CSV table of C-alpha atoms in Angstrom, one decimal:
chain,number,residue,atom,x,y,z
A,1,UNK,CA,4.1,-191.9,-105.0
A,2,UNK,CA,3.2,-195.5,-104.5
A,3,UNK,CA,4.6,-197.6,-106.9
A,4,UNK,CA,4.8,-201.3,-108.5
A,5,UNK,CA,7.6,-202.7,-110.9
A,6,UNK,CA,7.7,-206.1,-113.0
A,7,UNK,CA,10.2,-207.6,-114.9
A,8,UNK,CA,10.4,-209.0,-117.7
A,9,UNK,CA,7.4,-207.1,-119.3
A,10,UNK,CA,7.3,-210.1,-121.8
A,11,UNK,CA,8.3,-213.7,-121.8
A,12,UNK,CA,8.2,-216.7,-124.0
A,13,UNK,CA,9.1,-220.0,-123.2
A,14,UNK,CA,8.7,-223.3,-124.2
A,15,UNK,CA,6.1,-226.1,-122.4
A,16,UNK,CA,7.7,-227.8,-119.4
A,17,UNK,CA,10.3,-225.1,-118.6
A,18,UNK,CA,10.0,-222.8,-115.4
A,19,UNK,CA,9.9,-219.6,-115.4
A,20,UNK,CA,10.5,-216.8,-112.5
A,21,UNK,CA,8.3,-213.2,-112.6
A,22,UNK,CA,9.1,-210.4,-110.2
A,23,UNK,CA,7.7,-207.3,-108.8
A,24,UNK,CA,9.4,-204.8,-106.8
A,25,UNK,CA,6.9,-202.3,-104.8
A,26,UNK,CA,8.0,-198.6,-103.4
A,27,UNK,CA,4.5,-198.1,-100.9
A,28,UNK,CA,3.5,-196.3,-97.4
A,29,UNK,CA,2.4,-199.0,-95.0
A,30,UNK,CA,3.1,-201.7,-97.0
A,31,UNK,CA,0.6,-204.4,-95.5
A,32,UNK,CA,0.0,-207.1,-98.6
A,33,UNK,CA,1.1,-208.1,-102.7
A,34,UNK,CA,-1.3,-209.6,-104.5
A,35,UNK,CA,-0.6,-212.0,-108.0
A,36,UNK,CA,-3.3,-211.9,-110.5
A,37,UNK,CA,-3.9,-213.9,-113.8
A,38,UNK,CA,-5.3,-212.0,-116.6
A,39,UNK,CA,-6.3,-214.4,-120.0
A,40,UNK,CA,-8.7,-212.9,-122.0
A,41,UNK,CA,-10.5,-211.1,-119.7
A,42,UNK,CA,-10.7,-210.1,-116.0
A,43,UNK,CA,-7.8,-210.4,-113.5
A,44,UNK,CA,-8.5,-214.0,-111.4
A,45,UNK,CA,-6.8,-213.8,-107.8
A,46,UNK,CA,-3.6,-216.2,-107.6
A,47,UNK,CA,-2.2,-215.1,-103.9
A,48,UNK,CA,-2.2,-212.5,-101.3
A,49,UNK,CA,1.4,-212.2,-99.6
A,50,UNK,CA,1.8,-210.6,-96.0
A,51,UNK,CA,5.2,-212.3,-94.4
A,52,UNK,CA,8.6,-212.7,-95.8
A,53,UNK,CA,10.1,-215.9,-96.4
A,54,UNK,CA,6.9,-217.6,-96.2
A,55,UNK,CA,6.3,-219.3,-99.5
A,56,UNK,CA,2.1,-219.7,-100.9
A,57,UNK,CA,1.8,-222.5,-103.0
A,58,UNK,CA,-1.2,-224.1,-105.6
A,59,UNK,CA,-0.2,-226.9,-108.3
A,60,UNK,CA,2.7,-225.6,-110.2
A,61,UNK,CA,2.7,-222.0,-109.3
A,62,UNK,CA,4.1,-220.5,-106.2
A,63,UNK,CA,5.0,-217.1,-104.4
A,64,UNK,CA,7.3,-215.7,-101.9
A,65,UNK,CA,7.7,-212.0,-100.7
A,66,UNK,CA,10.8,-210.1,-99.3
A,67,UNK,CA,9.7,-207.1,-96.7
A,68,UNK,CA,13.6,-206.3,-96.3
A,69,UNK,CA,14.4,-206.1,-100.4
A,70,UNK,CA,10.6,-205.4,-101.2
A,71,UNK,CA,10.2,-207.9,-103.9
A,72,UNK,CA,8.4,-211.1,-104.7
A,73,UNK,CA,8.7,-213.9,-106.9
A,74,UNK,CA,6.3,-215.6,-108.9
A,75,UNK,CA,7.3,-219.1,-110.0
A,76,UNK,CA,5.5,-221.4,-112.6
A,77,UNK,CA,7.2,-225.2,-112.8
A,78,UNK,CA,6.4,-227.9,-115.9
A,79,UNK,CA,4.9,-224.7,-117.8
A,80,UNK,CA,2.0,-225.5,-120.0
A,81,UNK,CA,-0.1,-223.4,-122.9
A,82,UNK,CA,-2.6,-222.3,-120.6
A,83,UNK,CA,-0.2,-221.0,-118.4
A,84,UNK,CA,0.3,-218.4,-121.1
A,85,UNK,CA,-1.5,-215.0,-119.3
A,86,UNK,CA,-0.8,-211.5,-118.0
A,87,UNK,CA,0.5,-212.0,-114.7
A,88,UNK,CA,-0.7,-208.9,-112.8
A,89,UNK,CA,1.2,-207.6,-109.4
A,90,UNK,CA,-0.5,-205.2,-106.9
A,91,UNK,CA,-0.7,-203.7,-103.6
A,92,UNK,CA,-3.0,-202.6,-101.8
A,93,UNK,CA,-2.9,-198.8,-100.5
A,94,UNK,CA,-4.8,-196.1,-98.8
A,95,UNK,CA,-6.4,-197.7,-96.4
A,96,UNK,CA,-6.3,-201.4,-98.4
A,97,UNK,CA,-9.0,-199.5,-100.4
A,98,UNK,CA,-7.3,-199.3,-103.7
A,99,UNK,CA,-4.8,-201.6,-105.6
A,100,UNK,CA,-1.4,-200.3,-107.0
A,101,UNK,CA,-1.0,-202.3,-110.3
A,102,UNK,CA,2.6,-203.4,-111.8
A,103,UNK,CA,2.4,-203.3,-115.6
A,104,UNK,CA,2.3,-206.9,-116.2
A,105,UNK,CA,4.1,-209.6,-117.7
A,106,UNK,CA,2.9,-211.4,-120.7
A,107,UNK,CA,4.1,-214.7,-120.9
A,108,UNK,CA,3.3,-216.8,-124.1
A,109,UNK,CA,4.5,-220.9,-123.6
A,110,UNK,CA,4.8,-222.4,-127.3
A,111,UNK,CA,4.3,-226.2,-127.6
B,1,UNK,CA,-24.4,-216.9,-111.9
B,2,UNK,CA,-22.2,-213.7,-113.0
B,3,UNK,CA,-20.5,-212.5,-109.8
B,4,UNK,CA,-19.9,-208.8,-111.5
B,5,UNK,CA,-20.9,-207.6,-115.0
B,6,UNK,CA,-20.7,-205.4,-116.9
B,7,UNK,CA,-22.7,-204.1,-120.0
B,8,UNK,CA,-21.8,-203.8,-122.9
B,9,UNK,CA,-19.0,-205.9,-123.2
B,10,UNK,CA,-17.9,-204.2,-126.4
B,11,UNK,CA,-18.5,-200.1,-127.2
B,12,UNK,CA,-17.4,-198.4,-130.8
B,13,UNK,CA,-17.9,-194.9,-131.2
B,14,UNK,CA,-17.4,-191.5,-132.5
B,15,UNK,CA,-15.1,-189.1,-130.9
B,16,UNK,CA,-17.6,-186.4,-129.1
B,17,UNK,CA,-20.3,-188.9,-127.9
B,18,UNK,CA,-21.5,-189.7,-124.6
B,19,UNK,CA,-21.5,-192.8,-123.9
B,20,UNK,CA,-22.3,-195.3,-120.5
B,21,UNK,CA,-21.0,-198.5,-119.0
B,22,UNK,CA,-23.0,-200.1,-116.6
B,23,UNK,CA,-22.2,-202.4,-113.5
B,24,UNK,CA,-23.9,-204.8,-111.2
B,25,UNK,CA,-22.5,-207.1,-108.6
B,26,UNK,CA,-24.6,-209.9,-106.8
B,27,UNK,CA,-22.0,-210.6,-104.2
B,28,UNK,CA,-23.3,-208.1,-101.6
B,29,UNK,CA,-20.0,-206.1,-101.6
B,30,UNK,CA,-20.2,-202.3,-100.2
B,31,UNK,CA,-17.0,-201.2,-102.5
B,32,UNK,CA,-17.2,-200.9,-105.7
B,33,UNK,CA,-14.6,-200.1,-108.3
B,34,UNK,CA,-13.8,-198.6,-112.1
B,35,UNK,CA,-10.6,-199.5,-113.5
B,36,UNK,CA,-9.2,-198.5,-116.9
B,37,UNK,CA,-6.4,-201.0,-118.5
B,38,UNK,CA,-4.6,-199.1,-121.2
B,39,UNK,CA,-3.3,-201.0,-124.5
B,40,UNK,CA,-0.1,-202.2,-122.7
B,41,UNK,CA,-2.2,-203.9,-120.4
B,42,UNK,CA,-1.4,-201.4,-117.8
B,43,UNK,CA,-4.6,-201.5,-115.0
B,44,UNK,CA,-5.3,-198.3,-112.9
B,45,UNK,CA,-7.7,-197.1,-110.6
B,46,UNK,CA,-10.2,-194.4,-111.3
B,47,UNK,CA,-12.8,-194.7,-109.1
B,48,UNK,CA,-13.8,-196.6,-105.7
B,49,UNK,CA,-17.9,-196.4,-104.3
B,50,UNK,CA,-17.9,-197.5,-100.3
B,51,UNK,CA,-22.0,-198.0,-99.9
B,52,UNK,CA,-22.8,-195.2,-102.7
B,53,UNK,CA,-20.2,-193.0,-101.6
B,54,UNK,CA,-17.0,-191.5,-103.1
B,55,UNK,CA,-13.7,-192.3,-101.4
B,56,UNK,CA,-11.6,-192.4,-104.1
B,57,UNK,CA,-11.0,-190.3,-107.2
B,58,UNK,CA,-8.3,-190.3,-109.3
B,59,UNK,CA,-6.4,-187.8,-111.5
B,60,UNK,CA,-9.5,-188.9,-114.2
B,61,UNK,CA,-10.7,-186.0,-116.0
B,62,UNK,CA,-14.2,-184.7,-114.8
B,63,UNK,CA,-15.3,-186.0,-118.6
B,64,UNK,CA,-15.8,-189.2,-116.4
B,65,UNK,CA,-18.6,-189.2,-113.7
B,66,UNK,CA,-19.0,-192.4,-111.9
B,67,UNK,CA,-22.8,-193.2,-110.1
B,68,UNK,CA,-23.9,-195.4,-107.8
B,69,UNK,CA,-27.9,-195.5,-107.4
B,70,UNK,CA,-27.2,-198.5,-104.9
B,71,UNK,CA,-24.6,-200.8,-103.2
B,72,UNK,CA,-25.1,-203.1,-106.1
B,73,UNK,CA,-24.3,-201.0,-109.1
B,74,UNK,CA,-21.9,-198.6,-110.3
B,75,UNK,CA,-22.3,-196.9,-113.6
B,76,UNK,CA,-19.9,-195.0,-115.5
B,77,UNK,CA,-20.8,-192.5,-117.8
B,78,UNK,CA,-18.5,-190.2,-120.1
B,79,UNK,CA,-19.0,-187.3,-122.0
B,80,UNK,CA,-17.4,-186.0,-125.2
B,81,UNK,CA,-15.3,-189.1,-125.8
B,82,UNK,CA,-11.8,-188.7,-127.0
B,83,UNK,CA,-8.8,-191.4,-128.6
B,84,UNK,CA,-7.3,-191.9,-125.3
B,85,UNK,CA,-10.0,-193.4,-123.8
B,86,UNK,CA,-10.0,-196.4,-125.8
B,87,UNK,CA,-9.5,-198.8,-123.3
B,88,UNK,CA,-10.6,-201.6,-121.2
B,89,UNK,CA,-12.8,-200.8,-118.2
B,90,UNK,CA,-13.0,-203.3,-115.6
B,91,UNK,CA,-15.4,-202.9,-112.8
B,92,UNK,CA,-14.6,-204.6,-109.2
B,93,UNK,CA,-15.8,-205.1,-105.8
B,94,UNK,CA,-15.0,-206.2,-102.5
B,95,UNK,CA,-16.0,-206.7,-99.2
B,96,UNK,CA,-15.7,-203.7,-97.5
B,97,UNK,CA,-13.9,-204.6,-93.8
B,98,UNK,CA,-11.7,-202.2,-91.1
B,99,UNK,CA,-8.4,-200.8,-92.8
B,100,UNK,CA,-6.5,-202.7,-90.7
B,101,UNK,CA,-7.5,-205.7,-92.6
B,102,UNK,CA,-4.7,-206.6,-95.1
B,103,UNK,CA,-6.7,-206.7,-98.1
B,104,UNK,CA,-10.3,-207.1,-99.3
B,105,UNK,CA,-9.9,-209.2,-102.0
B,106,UNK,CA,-11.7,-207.6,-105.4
B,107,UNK,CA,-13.6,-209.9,-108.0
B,108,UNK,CA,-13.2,-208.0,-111.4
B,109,UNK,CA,-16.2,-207.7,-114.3
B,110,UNK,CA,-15.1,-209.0,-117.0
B,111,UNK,CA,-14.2,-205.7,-118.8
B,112,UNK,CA,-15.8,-203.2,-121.4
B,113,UNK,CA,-14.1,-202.7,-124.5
B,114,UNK,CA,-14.4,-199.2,-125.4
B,115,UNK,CA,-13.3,-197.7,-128.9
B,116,UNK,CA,-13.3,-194.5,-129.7
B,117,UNK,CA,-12.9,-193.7,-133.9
């Protein structure tokens, strides 16, 4: 069964640290990871990772994927409040069709 | 203007109704999508609509029937409503390209809350 990990499932931090989210993924043909940023309501795209190694950047937040240990890394520099979110992983199965969600982590930033 | 929505954003209701959720999308997507994120914030897949057509059911129990009357809209509707499906249900769509494609990226509606007393 296809399946997604993250860790930690919750995370609080205080403004201007960094912090690191993973996801771990068990999937048949493997072609994509997506990170997604859920505030109060729906799931906004962050990045879509196909090679390993190959880091996506935007502002303060960046990603990196690993085929061989199938994991990636989400990584969020200089935190602020609004940083505070569900961070959503998922891959996309069957076809690219449907998305395989990880549980999310919750990360709250205090002032 | 709203890329996908959904009506109504929030739902309370007695165990035993029926009840609908109703979704649009302006983008011109042929896929269309019904997710269900549980109190933990866990998001999973129900159903997915390819230009009014089913391609992809879940273990959802048949208390749920999806329907599309057009690319543009997928409705949800569900019968004799029980505690566990309080939830939030998010509708999505994408662009619907080859499989080959890595991914066709899915704008979400911004989600129903559903109660069930």
């Amino acid at each position: 069964e296809d399946k997604v990990v993250q860790s930690p499932l919750s995370l609080v931090v205080h403004e201007g640290d960094t912090v690191t989210l993973n996801c771990s993924y068990e999937v048949t043909n493997f072609r994509s990871l997506l990170w997604y940023k859920q505030e109060k309501k729906a799931p906004t795209f962050l990045f879509m990772l196909t090679s390993s190694g190959i880091e996506k950047k935007s502002g303060r937040l960046s990603s990196i994927l690993d085929k061989k240990e199938l994991f990636s890394i989400l990584n969020i520099t200089a935190t602020q409040t609004g940083d505070s979110a569900v961070y959503l992983c998922a891959v996309p199965v069957q076809g690219a069709q449907k998305l395989v969600f990880g549980q999310g982590t919750r990360l709250t930033i205090n002032p | 203007d709203t890329a996908v929505s959904q009506t109504p954003k929030y739902l309370v209701t007695q165990m035993g109704n029926d009840k609908s959720i109703k979704c649009e999308q302006n983008l011109g997507h042929d896929t269309m999508y019904w997710y269900k994120q549980d109190s933990k914030k866990f998001l999973k897949i129900m159903f997915s609509y390819n230009n009014k057509e089913l391609i992809i059911n879940e273990t959802v129990p048949n208390r749920f029937s999806p329907k599309s009357p057009d690319k543009a809209h997928l409705n949800l509707h569900i019968n004799s409503l029980e505690l566990g499906d309080s939830a939030v249900y998010f509708c999505a769509s994408s662009q619907n390209r080859d499989s080959l494609s890595s991914y066709n990226e899915q704008f979400f509606g911004p989600g129903t809350r559903l109660t069930v007393l």
